[in-house]
Tab-separated table of C-alpha atoms in Angstrom:
chain	number	residue	atom	x	y	z
R	1	MET	CA	113.078	123.393	113.740
R	2	ASP	CA	111.415	120.634	111.668
R	3	LYS	CA	109.085	122.941	109.888
R	4	THR	CA	109.041	123.510	106.259
R	5	LEU	CA	108.533	126.749	104.929
R	6	LEU	CA	106.319	127.216	101.768
R	7	ILE	CA	106.374	130.401	100.056
R	8	LEU	CA	103.351	130.888	97.782
R	9	ALA	CA	104.065	133.306	94.611
R	10	HIS	CA	101.447	134.357	91.893
R	11	GLY	CA	104.255	133.045	89.537
R	12	SER	CA	104.924	135.365	86.033
R	13	LYS	CA	105.722	134.739	82.451
R	14	ALA	CA	108.953	136.749	83.078
R	15	GLN	CA	112.117	135.325	84.094
R	16	SER	CA	113.391	138.146	86.090
R	17	THR	CA	110.403	138.386	88.472
R	18	THR	CA	110.562	134.458	89.415
R	19	GLU	CA	114.631	135.118	89.884
R	20	VAL	CA	113.104	137.909	92.513
R	21	ILE	CA	111.302	135.547	94.263
R	22	TYR	CA	113.981	132.893	94.309
R	23	GLN	CA	116.405	135.270	95.968
R	24	VAL	CA	113.713	135.888	98.752
R	25	ARG	CA	113.691	132.379	99.441
R	26	GLU	CA	117.102	131.917	99.340
R	27	GLU	CA	117.470	135.177	102.192
R	28	ILE	CA	114.837	132.715	104.357
R	29	ALA	CA	117.000	129.660	103.825
R	30	LYS	CA	119.972	131.322	105.147
R	31	ARG	CA	118.425	131.952	108.271
R	32	ASN	CA	118.119	128.422	109.303
R	33	LEU	CA	114.253	128.998	111.074
R	34	TYR	CA	113.023	126.137	109.143
R	35	LYS	CA	113.914	122.535	108.189
R	36	ASP	CA	113.678	123.530	104.616
R	37	VAL	CA	111.986	126.729	102.410
R	38	LYS	CA	110.267	125.762	99.197
R	39	MET	CA	108.109	127.708	96.244
R	40	ALA	CA	104.776	127.151	94.853
R	41	PHE	CA	103.310	129.067	92.124
R	42	MET	CA	99.218	130.100	91.459
R	43	GLU	CA	100.158	130.417	87.630
R	44	PHE	CA	102.761	130.293	84.736
R	45	ASN	CA	105.648	128.774	86.783
R	46	HIS	CA	106.306	125.573	88.620
R	47	PRO	CA	105.862	123.564	91.239
R	48	ASN	CA	102.680	124.918	91.816
R	49	ILE	CA	100.760	124.100	95.161
R	50	CYS	CA	100.014	120.583	94.869
R	51	GLU	CA	103.564	119.672	93.323
R	52	ALA	CA	105.339	121.521	96.037
R	53	PHE	CA	103.667	119.678	98.568
R	54	ASP	CA	103.761	116.088	96.876
R	55	GLU	CA	107.876	117.063	96.967
R	56	ILE	CA	107.672	118.406	100.889
R	57	TYR	CA	105.830	115.251	101.839
R	58	LYS	CA	108.330	113.043	100.228
R	59	GLU	CA	111.156	114.705	101.866
R	60	GLY	CA	109.495	113.572	105.218
R	61	SER	CA	107.883	116.870	106.641
R	62	ARG	CA	104.770	116.574	108.231
R	63	GLN	CA	104.348	120.232	108.975
R	64	VAL	CA	104.538	123.243	106.779
R	65	VAL	CA	103.459	126.588	107.072
R	66	ALA	CA	102.603	128.324	103.952
R	67	VAL	CA	103.044	132.011	103.495
R	68	PRO	CA	101.755	134.050	100.601
R	69	MET	CA	104.006	136.300	98.971
R	70	PHE	CA	100.875	138.965	98.192
R	71	LEU	CA	100.344	142.334	99.334
R	72	PHE	CA	96.348	141.944	99.144
R	73	GLU	CA	93.634	139.088	100.089
R	74	GLY	CA	92.356	138.879	96.163
R	75	ASN	CA	90.909	136.063	94.670
R	76	HIS	CA	94.047	133.431	95.245
R	77	ILE	CA	94.184	134.528	98.957
R	78	ARG	CA	90.296	134.085	99.736
R	79	TYR	CA	89.286	131.246	97.328
R	80	ASP	CA	92.274	129.581	95.380
R	81	ILE	CA	94.612	128.924	97.529
R	82	PRO	CA	92.433	127.520	100.098
R	83	GLU	CA	91.162	125.030	97.628
R	84	GLU	CA	94.532	124.309	96.726
R	85	LEU	CA	95.671	123.132	100.431
R	86	MET	CA	92.208	121.612	100.681
R	87	LYS	CA	93.122	119.109	98.331
R	88	VAL	CA	96.732	118.734	99.761
R	89	LYS	CA	95.182	118.107	103.024
R	90	ASN	CA	92.679	115.140	101.325
R	91	ALA	CA	95.758	113.414	99.768
R	92	TYR	CA	97.823	113.953	102.803
R	93	PRO	CA	95.697	113.599	105.673
R	94	ASP	CA	98.547	113.552	108.458
R	95	LEU	CA	99.963	116.874	106.971
R	96	GLU	CA	99.795	119.534	109.150
R	97	ILE	CA	99.331	122.848	107.251
R	98	SER	CA	99.103	126.076	108.639
R	99	LEU	CA	98.667	129.298	106.550
R	100	ALA	CA	99.516	132.785	107.178
R	101	LYS	CA	97.945	136.133	105.848
R	102	PRO	CA	99.195	138.014	103.300
R	103	ILE	CA	101.669	141.002	103.332
R	104	GLY	CA	99.185	143.271	103.840
R	105	PHE	CA	99.940	146.507	105.205
R	106	ASP	CA	103.523	147.014	106.764
R	107	LYS	CA	105.250	150.346	108.076
R	108	ARG	CA	108.719	148.858	106.302
R	109	ILE	CA	106.736	148.426	102.978
R	110	ALA	CA	106.382	152.394	103.102
R	111	ASP	CA	110.145	152.877	103.832
R	112	ILE	CA	111.163	150.861	100.444
R	113	LEU	CA	109.078	152.885	98.966
R	114	ILE	CA	110.176	156.214	100.223
R	115	GLU	CA	114.318	154.647	99.501
R	116	ARG	CA	113.208	154.185	96.267
R	117	ALA	CA	112.053	156.943	95.467
R	118	ALA	CA	115.025	159.093	96.754
R	119	GLU	CA	117.239	156.989	94.491
R	120	LYS	CA	115.345	158.628	91.606
R	121	LEU	CA	114.969	162.356	93.140
R	122	TRP	CA	118.205	163.288	91.346
R	123	GLU	CA	116.604	162.672	87.989
R	124	ILE	CA	113.835	165.231	87.863
């Protein structure tokens, strides 16, 4: 596949948070579904969205699926990310960008929460 997947994350001052996000990126990359899997952060970390797209473009990718690693449709999803993507489209008119929905509700999240709770039941 010729498309690049760009994971959009919030970012954090906590290094452990960033490490988890990169673990998710590595897991997706191992599946070889995309030409490349990149990361971009809204705050605190680099690359930001524009920096990530600069790199993607330099590497020759012209089709990008941007997927937010956000549960909810907050301000970053509604306003900030579309605004940043518009800047990118203006800078690289031949770049095709598709923005996926945030995670939202998914039964698998409930399964994970139940599993995490079960791990701690013995402590109560």
